[in-house]
Coordinates of C-alpha atoms in Angstrom, one line a residue:
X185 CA 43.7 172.7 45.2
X186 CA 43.6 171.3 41.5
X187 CA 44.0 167.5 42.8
X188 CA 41.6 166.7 45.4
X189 CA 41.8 162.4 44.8
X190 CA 43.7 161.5 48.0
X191 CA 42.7 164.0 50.1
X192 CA 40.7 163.8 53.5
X193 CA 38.0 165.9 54.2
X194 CA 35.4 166.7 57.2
X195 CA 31.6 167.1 56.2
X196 CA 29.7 168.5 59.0
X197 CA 25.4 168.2 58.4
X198 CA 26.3 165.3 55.8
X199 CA 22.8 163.1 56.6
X200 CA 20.9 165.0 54.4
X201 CA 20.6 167.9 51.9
X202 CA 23.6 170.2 50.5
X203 CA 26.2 168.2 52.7
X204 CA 24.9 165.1 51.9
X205 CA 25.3 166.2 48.0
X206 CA 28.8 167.4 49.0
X207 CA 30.0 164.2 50.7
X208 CA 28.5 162.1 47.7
X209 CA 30.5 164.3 45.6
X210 CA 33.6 164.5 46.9
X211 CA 33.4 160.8 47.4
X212 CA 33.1 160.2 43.6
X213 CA 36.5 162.6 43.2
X214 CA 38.4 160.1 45.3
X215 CA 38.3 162.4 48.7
X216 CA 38.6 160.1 52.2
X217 CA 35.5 161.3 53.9
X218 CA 34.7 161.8 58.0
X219 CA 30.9 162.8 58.3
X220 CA 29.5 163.6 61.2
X221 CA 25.9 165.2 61.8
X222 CA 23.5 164.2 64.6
X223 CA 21.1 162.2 63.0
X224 CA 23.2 158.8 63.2
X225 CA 20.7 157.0 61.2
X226 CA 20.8 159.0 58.3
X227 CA 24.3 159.8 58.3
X228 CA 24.8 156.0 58.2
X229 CA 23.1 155.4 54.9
X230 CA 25.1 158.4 53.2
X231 CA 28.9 156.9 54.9
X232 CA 27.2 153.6 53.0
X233 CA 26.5 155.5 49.7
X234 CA 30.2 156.9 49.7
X235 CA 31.9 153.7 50.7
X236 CA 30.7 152.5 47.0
X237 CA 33.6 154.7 45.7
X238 CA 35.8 153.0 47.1
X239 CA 37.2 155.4 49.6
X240 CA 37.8 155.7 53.2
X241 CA 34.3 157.0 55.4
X242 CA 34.4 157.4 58.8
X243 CA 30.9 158.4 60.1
X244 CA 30.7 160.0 63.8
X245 CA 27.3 161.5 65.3
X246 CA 27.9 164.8 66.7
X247 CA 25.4 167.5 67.9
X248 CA 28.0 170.7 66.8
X249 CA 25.7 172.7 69.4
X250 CA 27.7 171.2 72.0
X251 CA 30.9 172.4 72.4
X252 CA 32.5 169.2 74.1
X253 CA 31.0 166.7 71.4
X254 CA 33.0 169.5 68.3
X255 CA 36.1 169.0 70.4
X256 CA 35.8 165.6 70.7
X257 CA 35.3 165.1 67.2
X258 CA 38.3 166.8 66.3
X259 CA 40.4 164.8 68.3
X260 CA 39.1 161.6 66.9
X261 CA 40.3 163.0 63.3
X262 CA 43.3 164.1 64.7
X263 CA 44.1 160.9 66.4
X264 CA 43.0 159.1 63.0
X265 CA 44.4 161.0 60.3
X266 CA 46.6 163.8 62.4
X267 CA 44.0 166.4 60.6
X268 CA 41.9 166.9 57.0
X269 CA 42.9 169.0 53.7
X270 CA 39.8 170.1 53.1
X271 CA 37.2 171.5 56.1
X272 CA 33.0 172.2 55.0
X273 CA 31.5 173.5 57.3
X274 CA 28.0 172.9 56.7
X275 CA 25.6 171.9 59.5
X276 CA 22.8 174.3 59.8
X277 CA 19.3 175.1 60.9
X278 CA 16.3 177.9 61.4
X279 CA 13.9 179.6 62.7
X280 CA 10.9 180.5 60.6
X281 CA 8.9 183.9 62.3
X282 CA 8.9 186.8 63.4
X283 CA 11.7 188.3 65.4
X284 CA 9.4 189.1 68.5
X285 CA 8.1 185.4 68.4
X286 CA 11.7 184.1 68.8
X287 CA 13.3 183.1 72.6
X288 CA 16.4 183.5 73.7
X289 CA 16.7 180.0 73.4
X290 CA 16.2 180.2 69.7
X291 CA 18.5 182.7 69.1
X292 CA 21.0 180.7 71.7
X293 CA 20.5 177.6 69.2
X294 CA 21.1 179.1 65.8
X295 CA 24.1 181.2 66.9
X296 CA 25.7 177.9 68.3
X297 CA 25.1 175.2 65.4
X298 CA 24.9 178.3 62.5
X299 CA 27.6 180.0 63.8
X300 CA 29.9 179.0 66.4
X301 CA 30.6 175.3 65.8
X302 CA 31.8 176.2 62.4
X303 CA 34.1 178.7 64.0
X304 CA 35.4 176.0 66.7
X305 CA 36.0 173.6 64.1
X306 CA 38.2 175.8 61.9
X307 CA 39.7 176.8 65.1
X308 CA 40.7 173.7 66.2
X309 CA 41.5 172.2 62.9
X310 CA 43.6 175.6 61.7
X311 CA 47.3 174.1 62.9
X312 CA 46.4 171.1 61.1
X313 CA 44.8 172.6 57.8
X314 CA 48.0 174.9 57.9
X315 CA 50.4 171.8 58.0
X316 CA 49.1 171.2 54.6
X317 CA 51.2 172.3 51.6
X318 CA 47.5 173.1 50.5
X319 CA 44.7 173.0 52.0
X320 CA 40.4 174.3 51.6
X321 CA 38.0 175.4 54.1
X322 CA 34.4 175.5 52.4
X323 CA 32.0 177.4 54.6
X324 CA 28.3 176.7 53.2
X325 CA 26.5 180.2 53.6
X326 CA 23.7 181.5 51.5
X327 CA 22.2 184.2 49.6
X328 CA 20.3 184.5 53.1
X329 CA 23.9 185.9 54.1
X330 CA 24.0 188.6 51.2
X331 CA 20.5 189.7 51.5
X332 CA 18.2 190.2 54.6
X333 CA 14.8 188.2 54.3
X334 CA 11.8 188.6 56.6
X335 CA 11.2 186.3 59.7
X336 CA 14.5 184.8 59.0
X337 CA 16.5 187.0 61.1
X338 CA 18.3 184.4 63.3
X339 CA 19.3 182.7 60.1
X340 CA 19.9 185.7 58.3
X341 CA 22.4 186.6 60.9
X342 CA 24.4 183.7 61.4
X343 CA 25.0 183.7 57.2
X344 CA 26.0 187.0 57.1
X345 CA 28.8 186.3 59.8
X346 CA 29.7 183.1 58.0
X347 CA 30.2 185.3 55.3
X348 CA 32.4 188.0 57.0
X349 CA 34.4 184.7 58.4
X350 CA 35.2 183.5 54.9
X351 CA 36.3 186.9 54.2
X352 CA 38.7 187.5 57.0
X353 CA 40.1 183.6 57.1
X354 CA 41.0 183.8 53.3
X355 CA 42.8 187.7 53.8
X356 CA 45.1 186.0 56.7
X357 CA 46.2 182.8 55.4
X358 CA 45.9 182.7 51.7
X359 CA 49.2 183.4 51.6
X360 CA 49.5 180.2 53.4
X361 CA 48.3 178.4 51.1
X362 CA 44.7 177.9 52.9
X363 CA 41.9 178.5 50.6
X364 CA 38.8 179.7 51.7
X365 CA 35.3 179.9 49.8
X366 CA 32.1 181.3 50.6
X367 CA 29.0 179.4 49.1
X368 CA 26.4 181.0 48.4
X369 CA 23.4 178.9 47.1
X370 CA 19.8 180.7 46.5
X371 CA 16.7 178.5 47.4
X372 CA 17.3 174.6 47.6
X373 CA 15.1 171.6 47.3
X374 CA 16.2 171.0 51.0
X375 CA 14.2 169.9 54.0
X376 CA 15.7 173.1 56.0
X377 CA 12.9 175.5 56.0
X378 CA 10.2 173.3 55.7
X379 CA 11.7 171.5 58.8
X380 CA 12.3 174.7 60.7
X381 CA 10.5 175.9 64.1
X382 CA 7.3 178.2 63.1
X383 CA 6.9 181.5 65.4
X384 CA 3.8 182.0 67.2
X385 CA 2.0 183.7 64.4
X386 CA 3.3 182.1 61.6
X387 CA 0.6 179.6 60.6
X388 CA 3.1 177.6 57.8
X389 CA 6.0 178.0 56.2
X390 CA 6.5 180.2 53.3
X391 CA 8.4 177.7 51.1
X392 CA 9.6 179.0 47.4
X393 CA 8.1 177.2 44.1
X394 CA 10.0 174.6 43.0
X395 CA 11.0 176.1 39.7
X396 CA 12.7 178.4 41.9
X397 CA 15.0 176.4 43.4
X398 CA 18.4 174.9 42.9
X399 CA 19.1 170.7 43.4
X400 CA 21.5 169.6 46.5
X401 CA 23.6 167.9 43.6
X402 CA 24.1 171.3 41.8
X403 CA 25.3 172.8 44.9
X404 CA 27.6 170.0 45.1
X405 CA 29.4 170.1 42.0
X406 CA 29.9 174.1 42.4
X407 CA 31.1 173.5 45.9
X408 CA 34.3 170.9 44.6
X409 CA 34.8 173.3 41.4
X410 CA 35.4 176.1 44.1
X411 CA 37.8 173.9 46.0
X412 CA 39.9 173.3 42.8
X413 CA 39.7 176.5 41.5
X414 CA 40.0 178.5 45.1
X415 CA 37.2 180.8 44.4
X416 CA 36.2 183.8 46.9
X417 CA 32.7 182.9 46.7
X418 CA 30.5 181.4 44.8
X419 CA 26.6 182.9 44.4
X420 CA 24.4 179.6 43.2
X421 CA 21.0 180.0 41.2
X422 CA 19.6 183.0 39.4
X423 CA 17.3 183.9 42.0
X424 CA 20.4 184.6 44.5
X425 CA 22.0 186.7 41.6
X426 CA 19.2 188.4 40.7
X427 CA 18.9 189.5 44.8
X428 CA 21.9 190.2 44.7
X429 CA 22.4 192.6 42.0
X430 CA 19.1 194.2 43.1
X431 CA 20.8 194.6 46.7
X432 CA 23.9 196.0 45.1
X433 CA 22.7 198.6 42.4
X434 CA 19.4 199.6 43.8
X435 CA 18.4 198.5 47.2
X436 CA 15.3 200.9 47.1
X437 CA 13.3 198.2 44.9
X438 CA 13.9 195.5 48.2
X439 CA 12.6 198.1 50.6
X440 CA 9.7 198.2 48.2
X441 CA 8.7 195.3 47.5
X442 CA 8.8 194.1 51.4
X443 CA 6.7 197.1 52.2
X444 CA 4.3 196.2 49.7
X445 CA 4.1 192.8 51.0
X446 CA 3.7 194.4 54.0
X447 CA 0.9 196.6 53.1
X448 CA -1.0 193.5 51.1
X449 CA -1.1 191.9 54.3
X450 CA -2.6 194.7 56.4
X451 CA -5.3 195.4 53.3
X452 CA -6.3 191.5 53.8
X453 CA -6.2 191.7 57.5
X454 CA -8.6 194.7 57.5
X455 CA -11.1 193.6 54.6
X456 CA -11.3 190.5 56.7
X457 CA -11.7 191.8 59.9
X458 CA -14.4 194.2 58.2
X459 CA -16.3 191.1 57.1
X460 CA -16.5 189.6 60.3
X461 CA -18.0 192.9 62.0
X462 CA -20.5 192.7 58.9
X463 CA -21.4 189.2 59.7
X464 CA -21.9 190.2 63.4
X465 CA -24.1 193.0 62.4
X466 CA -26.4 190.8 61.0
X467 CA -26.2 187.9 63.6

């Protein structure tokens, strides 16, 4: 898709953070925009922000863990436009903790908003997308879905799906002229994890150093490169290449270094559980 002005696009998760960057984006490229995410308030000020390009934003609230309101949605675009060109599917939360710690209503919520809303609305927006002479579906994953991570298993889970989605939507209808990308991005300087659920024994988040991490508006301009140019998938930042290519060419040092971590932890745990029996000794 080398011409994108003109085109209409969907933007799930658009109030804030990588699809926020992506609707701003593809706003300043001339795209026609429908947002939807369930914060109202703050999708409001984004549809605002866009309508400064001087293009077409409709702004919908929708909690994609529901089922009825993704359906609902989609007949609203349907009914507006008759369908999009371009379909990111980018809403997304977590769950920061231990596996153990997490209820099957946790798990239940992830799956739905990580998972299966972005499967509904490619499912329901497929006829239309393939009407199109050309059309995109942008699935926002993350190196989360290339590489396991500790206490993120839930989110971890849902990526690595999103991942195998891309894979198999772009082998069936690429010949069809539907493109399909998988985006990748390493850490972000996002509200997501810092914003997530914390498991019963996780006392804070463990949130990356900022040098670390990637801007929403990077993202952004990767994500509409990858629609023009039709890429497979794109892997953002050096710390998600870097993880990467350790995962790929010698997954040994991963195992390592988390049982390291591991072992740190149980060393600290002991020394200090040592100093309190000390301290009781001489109480």
């Amino acid at each position: 898709m080398r011409e994108i002005r003109g085109k209409k696009a969907l933007v799930t998760g658009a109030a804030s953070g990588i699809g926020r960057a992506i609707a701003l984006e593809l706003a300043r490229e001339g795209v026609a925009l429908f947002l939807v995410d369930i914060d109202e308030a703050g999708l409001a000020t984004v549809a605002d922000v866009c309508r400064k390009s001087g293009v077409e934003v409709i702004q919908r609230g929708c909690d994609v863990g529901l089922s009825s309101q993704i359906s609902a949605t989609v007949a609203a675009i349907l009914e507006r436009w008759g369908g999009v060109d371009i379909l990111v599917n980018n809403a997304g939360i977590t769950y920061y903790g231990r596996t153990e710690d997490m209820s099957a209503e946790h798990w239940d919520r992830l799956l739905r908003v990580n998972l299966q809303s972005h499967i509904q609305f490619t499912r329901e927006l497929l006829p239309s997308l393939l009407a199109r002479r050309e059309a995109h579906v942008l699935n926002v994953c993350s190196m989360f879905g290339l590489v396991g991570m500790p206490k993120l298993a839930a989110y971890c889970t849902t990526k690595f799906a999103m991942v195998g989605f891309s894979d198999a939507l772009r082998a069936e209808y690429g010949r069809d002229g539907l493109g399909v990308t998988a985006l990748c991005p390493g850490f972000v300087s996002t509200n997501l994890f810092a914003s997530a659920p914390l498991g019963e024994k996780s006392k804070e988040h463990k949130l990356p150093p900022k040098l670390l991490c990637t801007s929403p508006e990077k993202v952004a301009r990767a994500a509409v490169r990858a629609i023009r140019r039709n890429r497979r998938m794109v892997v953002l930042a050096p710390t998600a290449r870097l993880l990467v290519g350790v995962k790929r060419f010698v997954p040994w040092l991963l195992d390592f270094l988390f049982h390291l971590g591991r072992r740190q932890r149980i060393e600290r745990k002991m020394t200090r559980i040592e100093a309190e029996r000390r301290e009781r000794r001489a109480a």
